[in-house]
Amino acid sequence: MRIDVVSAVPKILEGPLTESILKRAQSKKLARIVVHDLRDFAEGKYRHVDDKPFGGGAGMLLKPEPFFKCLNGLLKERTYDEVIYLTPQGVTFSQKRANVLSLKDNIILICGHYKGIDQRVIDRFVTMELSIGNYVITGGETAALVVIDAVVRLIPGVLGDSESALTDSFQTETGFDSPAYTRPAEYEGLKVPEVLLGGNHKEIARWRGKMGSKKYKRVKKKKLN
Ligand code: ADE
C-alpha cells in the first residue's frame, strides 16, 4: 500500500512515521509512506503557502496553487483509490473505516493547517472528508498519523503475530480487549486473576470474552458525545 501525505508542516510527521510499527511496515516494504512538503510546490521568494480569506475573518487559509501542483503531479503518476482531506467536518474515522482503507492500493491524505484549505482543492480533488473525532486540533497532521497508524497495522504481515490485529479492541464481537497482565503474579498485594495462571485455554478464552464485553458495556454507558 502507498500513502502520500501532503502537508505544510511535514516535520510533525517525521518522528511517528520513522518509529515502531510504521517504521517496520516501511522497511518490510508492506507500506510506502511519502510525505510532500507543500512549500516545495509554492512560488515566489518566500514560498508562501497561506493567505488571508476573502471576505475577511480570523486566521489564514492554505492557498490552492501548491495543492493543485502537488496533487496533479501525483495523479499523473498513478491512480488513487481515495483522496482524503482530514477535517473535523468529515465523517468520523472508525475501526470499520480503517479496515476498508487497509485494502486500498494508493491513498492520498491532505492535511489542513491554520483555518483550513481553499475550498477549490476539496471540490477538485477530495473524495472523502475524514474526522478523527468531534474536537478541533491544530492541524491535519496529527489526524493523518492516527489514520495511518490504524490502517497500516492492519496490512497482513505488518504485525508479528497476525492474530493480534484481529483481537484488537473494536475488532472483536464484544468491542474491547480483555484486561491483560504480565509478571509478577502479585505486586503490592494486587493479584493477577487466578484463571490466567491456570493454563486452561478454553477457560481463559471464555474469561477474556466475558471481561472484554463487561469493559465495553461499562465504557459505553459512560460515553459522552
Ligand atoms: N483537523 C483539525 N481537527 C481535526 C479532526 N478532529 N479530525 C481531522 N482533522 C482535523
Short mmCIF file of C-alpha atoms and ligand atoms in Angstrom, two decimals:
data_model
loop_
_atom_site.label_atom_id
_atom_site.label_comp_id
_atom_site.label_asym_id
_atom_site.label_seq_id
_atom_site.Cartn_x
_atom_site.Cartn_y
_atom_site.Cartn_z
CA MET A 1 0.00 0.00 0.00
CA ARG A 2 1.18 3.51 -0.81
CA ILE A 3 0.15 6.54 1.23
CA ASP A 4 1.03 10.06 0.07
CA VAL A 5 0.68 12.76 2.70
CA VAL A 6 0.51 16.43 1.70
CA SER A 7 1.43 18.81 4.49
CA ALA A 8 2.51 22.40 5.17
CA VAL A 9 4.25 21.24 8.35
CA PRO A 10 5.85 17.91 7.41
CA LYS A 11 8.18 17.93 10.43
CA ILE A 12 5.24 16.97 12.64
CA LEU A 13 5.04 13.66 10.74
CA GLU A 14 8.73 12.76 10.85
CA GLY A 15 9.10 11.11 14.25
CA PRO A 16 5.96 8.94 14.32
CA LEU A 17 6.50 7.74 10.74
CA THR A 18 10.03 6.56 11.46
CA GLU A 19 9.46 4.62 14.68
CA SER A 20 7.87 1.39 15.85
CA ILE A 21 5.27 -0.39 13.70
CA LEU A 22 5.22 2.26 10.96
CA LYS A 23 8.99 2.03 10.61
CA ARG A 24 8.80 -1.76 10.41
CA ALA A 25 5.97 -1.72 7.84
CA GLN A 26 8.05 0.52 5.60
CA SER A 27 11.30 -1.39 5.96
CA LYS A 28 9.43 -4.63 5.15
CA LYS A 29 8.08 -2.79 2.06
CA LEU A 30 4.50 -3.50 3.10
CA ALA A 31 3.72 0.22 3.20
CA ARG A 32 5.28 3.13 1.36
CA ILE A 33 4.55 6.45 3.04
CA VAL A 34 5.65 9.53 1.11
CA VAL A 35 5.40 12.97 2.68
CA HIS A 36 5.16 16.01 0.40
CA ASP A 37 6.08 19.42 1.74
CA LEU A 38 3.56 21.92 0.40
CA ARG A 39 6.26 24.59 0.42
CA ASP A 40 8.14 22.70 -2.32
CA PHE A 41 5.22 23.48 -4.62
CA ALA A 42 4.87 27.16 -3.66
CA GLU A 43 6.03 30.04 -5.83
CA GLY A 44 7.77 33.32 -5.07
CA LYS A 45 10.72 34.33 -2.99
CA TYR A 46 9.08 33.47 0.31
CA ARG A 47 7.21 30.37 -0.87
CA HIS A 48 4.05 31.37 0.98
CA VAL A 49 1.54 28.55 1.32
CA ASP A 50 -1.11 30.53 3.21
CA ASP A 51 -3.09 33.73 2.75
CA LYS A 52 -5.96 35.74 4.27
CA PRO A 53 -9.50 34.51 3.49
CA PHE A 54 -11.59 36.52 1.01
CA GLY A 55 -14.44 38.27 2.80
CA GLY A 56 -12.42 38.68 5.99
CA GLY A 57 -12.39 36.64 9.16
CA ALA A 58 -9.80 35.34 11.55
CA GLY A 59 -6.92 33.09 10.59
CA MET A 60 -5.11 32.10 7.45
CA LEU A 61 -6.05 29.59 4.78
CA LEU A 62 -3.78 27.28 2.81
CA LYS A 63 -3.63 28.53 -0.80
CA PRO A 64 -4.88 26.40 -3.70
CA GLU A 65 -1.91 26.58 -6.12
CA PRO A 66 0.62 24.44 -4.19
CA PHE A 67 -2.03 21.75 -3.61
CA PHE A 68 -3.06 21.74 -7.28
CA LYS A 69 0.58 21.38 -8.38
CA CYS A 70 1.35 18.62 -5.91
CA LEU A 71 -1.87 16.65 -6.41
CA ASN A 72 -1.89 16.94 -10.22
CA GLY A 73 1.67 15.58 -10.20
CA LEU A 74 0.68 12.60 -8.06
CA LEU A 75 -2.47 11.84 -10.06
CA LYS A 76 -0.43 11.86 -13.25
CA GLU A 77 1.82 9.14 -11.84
CA ARG A 78 -0.77 6.63 -10.61
CA THR A 79 -4.43 6.06 -9.84
CA TYR A 80 -5.55 6.73 -6.29
CA ASP A 81 -8.41 4.90 -4.55
CA GLU A 82 -9.16 7.82 -2.25
CA VAL A 83 -8.02 11.42 -1.80
CA ILE A 84 -8.80 12.14 1.83
CA TYR A 85 -8.94 15.54 3.50
CA LEU A 86 -8.56 15.44 7.29
CA THR A 87 -11.06 17.85 8.81
CA PRO A 88 -13.30 17.98 11.90
CA GLN A 89 -16.21 18.35 9.47
CA GLY A 90 -15.64 14.96 7.87
CA VAL A 91 -17.21 11.57 8.55
CA THR A 92 -15.89 10.04 11.75
CA PHE A 93 -12.96 7.65 11.44
CA SER A 94 -13.54 4.23 12.96
CA GLN A 95 -12.11 0.73 13.03
CA LYS A 96 -14.50 -0.19 10.20
CA ARG A 97 -13.18 2.63 8.03
CA ALA A 98 -9.60 1.61 8.90
CA ASN A 99 -10.39 -1.95 7.77
CA VAL A 100 -11.75 -0.69 4.44
CA LEU A 101 -8.82 1.68 3.84
CA SER A 102 -6.27 -1.05 4.62
CA LEU A 103 -7.45 -2.90 1.49
CA LYS A 104 -6.65 0.03 -0.84
CA ASP A 105 -3.55 0.28 -3.02
CA ASN A 106 -2.95 4.04 -3.12
CA ILE A 107 -4.38 6.81 -0.99
CA ILE A 108 -3.60 10.50 -0.52
CA LEU A 109 -4.03 12.27 2.82
CA ILE A 110 -4.33 16.06 2.73
CA CYS A 111 -3.53 17.90 5.95
CA GLY A 112 -5.05 21.28 6.63
CA HIS A 113 -3.42 23.78 8.94
CA TYR A 114 -4.34 27.19 10.29
CA LYS A 115 -8.02 27.78 9.36
CA GLY A 116 -8.11 25.05 6.73
CA ILE A 117 -7.67 24.91 2.97
CA ASP A 118 -9.13 26.72 -0.02
CA GLN A 119 -12.47 25.06 -0.93
CA ARG A 120 -11.40 24.61 -4.56
CA VAL A 121 -8.87 21.96 -3.51
CA ILE A 122 -11.68 19.98 -1.91
CA ASP A 123 -14.01 20.48 -4.88
CA ARG A 124 -11.42 19.37 -7.42
CA PHE A 125 -9.61 16.51 -5.71
CA VAL A 126 -11.13 15.25 -2.48
CA THR A 127 -13.15 12.01 -2.49
CA MET A 128 -13.60 11.70 1.29
CA GLU A 129 -13.50 14.10 4.26
CA LEU A 130 -12.44 12.35 7.43
CA SER A 131 -12.53 13.47 11.07
CA ILE A 132 -10.80 11.69 13.93
CA GLY A 133 -13.37 12.98 16.42
CA ASN A 134 -15.60 15.82 17.50
CA TYR A 135 -12.90 18.24 18.55
CA VAL A 136 -10.54 20.60 16.75
CA ILE A 137 -6.80 20.04 16.68
CA THR A 138 -4.20 22.41 15.28
CA GLY A 139 -3.62 20.62 12.02
CA GLY A 140 -4.49 17.58 9.96
CA GLU A 141 -1.01 16.08 10.51
CA THR A 142 -1.85 14.54 13.88
CA ALA A 143 -5.12 13.23 12.44
CA ALA A 144 -3.28 11.79 9.43
CA LEU A 145 -0.93 9.96 11.81
CA VAL A 146 -3.89 8.42 13.62
CA VAL A 147 -5.35 7.21 10.32
CA ILE A 148 -2.01 5.93 9.01
CA ASP A 149 -1.27 4.02 12.21
CA ALA A 150 -4.71 2.42 12.41
CA VAL A 151 -4.62 1.43 8.72
CA VAL A 152 -1.03 0.25 8.31
CA ARG A 153 -1.11 -2.10 11.32
CA LEU A 154 -3.93 -4.00 9.54
CA ILE A 155 -1.85 -4.77 6.45
CA PRO A 156 -1.06 -8.50 6.55
CA GLY A 157 2.49 -9.12 7.73
CA VAL A 158 2.95 -5.77 9.46
CA LEU A 159 2.33 -7.12 12.94
CA GLY A 160 4.49 -10.00 14.07
CA ASP A 161 1.56 -12.04 15.30
CA SER A 162 -1.16 -11.68 12.69
CA GLU A 163 -3.72 -12.65 15.33
CA SER A 164 -3.13 -9.56 17.38
CA ALA A 165 -4.74 -7.08 14.94
CA LEU A 166 -7.82 -9.28 14.75
CA THR A 167 -8.22 -9.39 18.52
CA ASP A 168 -7.68 -5.62 18.94
CA SER A 169 -10.38 -3.67 20.70
CA PHE A 170 -13.23 -2.87 18.27
CA GLN A 171 -12.33 -5.82 16.02
CA THR A 172 -13.91 -8.33 18.39
CA GLU A 173 -17.64 -9.01 18.67
CA THR A 174 -17.68 -7.67 22.19
CA GLY A 175 -15.84 -4.49 21.34
CA PHE A 176 -12.92 -4.40 23.74
CA ASP A 177 -9.78 -6.29 24.59
CA SER A 178 -9.87 -8.02 27.95
CA PRO A 179 -7.62 -6.76 30.77
CA ALA A 180 -4.07 -8.09 30.38
CA TYR A 181 -1.36 -8.92 32.93
CA THR A 182 2.30 -9.85 32.91
CA ARG A 183 4.74 -10.95 35.63
CA PRO A 184 4.88 -10.69 38.60
CA ALA A 185 1.72 -12.65 39.52
CA GLU A 186 1.37 -10.48 42.61
CA TYR A 187 2.55 -6.89 43.00
CA GLU A 188 1.96 -4.68 46.02
CA GLY A 189 -0.85 -7.00 47.06
CA LEU A 190 -2.51 -6.80 43.61
CA LYS A 191 -3.08 -10.28 42.20
CA VAL A 192 -3.40 -11.49 38.62
CA PRO A 193 -6.76 -13.29 38.18
CA GLU A 194 -6.37 -16.98 39.02
CA VAL A 195 -7.82 -18.17 35.68
CA LEU A 196 -4.89 -16.68 33.73
CA LEU A 197 -2.35 -18.61 35.80
CA GLY A 198 -4.06 -21.98 35.36
CA GLY A 199 -3.20 -22.75 31.72
CA ASN A 200 -6.74 -23.89 30.79
CA HIS A 201 -7.03 -22.18 27.40
CA LYS A 202 -10.75 -22.76 26.97
CA GLU A 203 -11.43 -21.20 30.34
CA ILE A 204 -9.04 -18.33 29.60
CA ALA A 205 -10.77 -17.61 26.26
CA ARG A 206 -14.17 -17.64 27.99
CA TRP A 207 -12.92 -15.30 30.73
CA ARG A 208 -11.36 -12.92 28.17
CA GLY A 209 -14.61 -12.73 26.18
CA LYS A 210 -16.61 -12.03 29.33
CA MET A 211 -14.22 -9.36 30.61
CA GLY A 212 -13.96 -7.65 27.18
CA SER A 213 -17.72 -7.27 26.89
CA LYS A 214 -18.02 -6.16 30.53
CA LYS A 215 -15.46 -3.39 29.93
CA TYR A 216 -17.17 -2.44 26.67
CA LYS A 217 -20.57 -2.06 28.33
CA ARG A 218 -19.12 -0.10 31.24
CA VAL A 219 -17.31 2.38 28.95
CA LYS A 220 -20.27 2.69 26.54
CA LYS A 221 -22.52 3.65 29.44
CA LYS A 222 -20.17 6.46 30.44
CA LYS A 223 -19.52 7.73 26.92
CA LEU A 224 -20.14 11.40 26.21
CA ASN A 225 -20.77 12.67 22.74
N1 ADE B 1 -8.12 18.88 11.79
C1 ADE B 1 -8.45 19.59 12.87
N2 ADE B 1 -9.25 18.88 13.68
C2 ADE B 1 -9.42 17.66 13.10
C3 ADE B 1 -10.16 16.50 13.44
N3 ADE B 1 -10.87 16.42 14.54
N4 ADE B 1 -10.09 15.46 12.59
C4 ADE B 1 -9.39 15.53 11.45
N5 ADE B 1 -8.68 16.60 11.07
C5 ADE B 1 -8.69 17.67 11.89
#
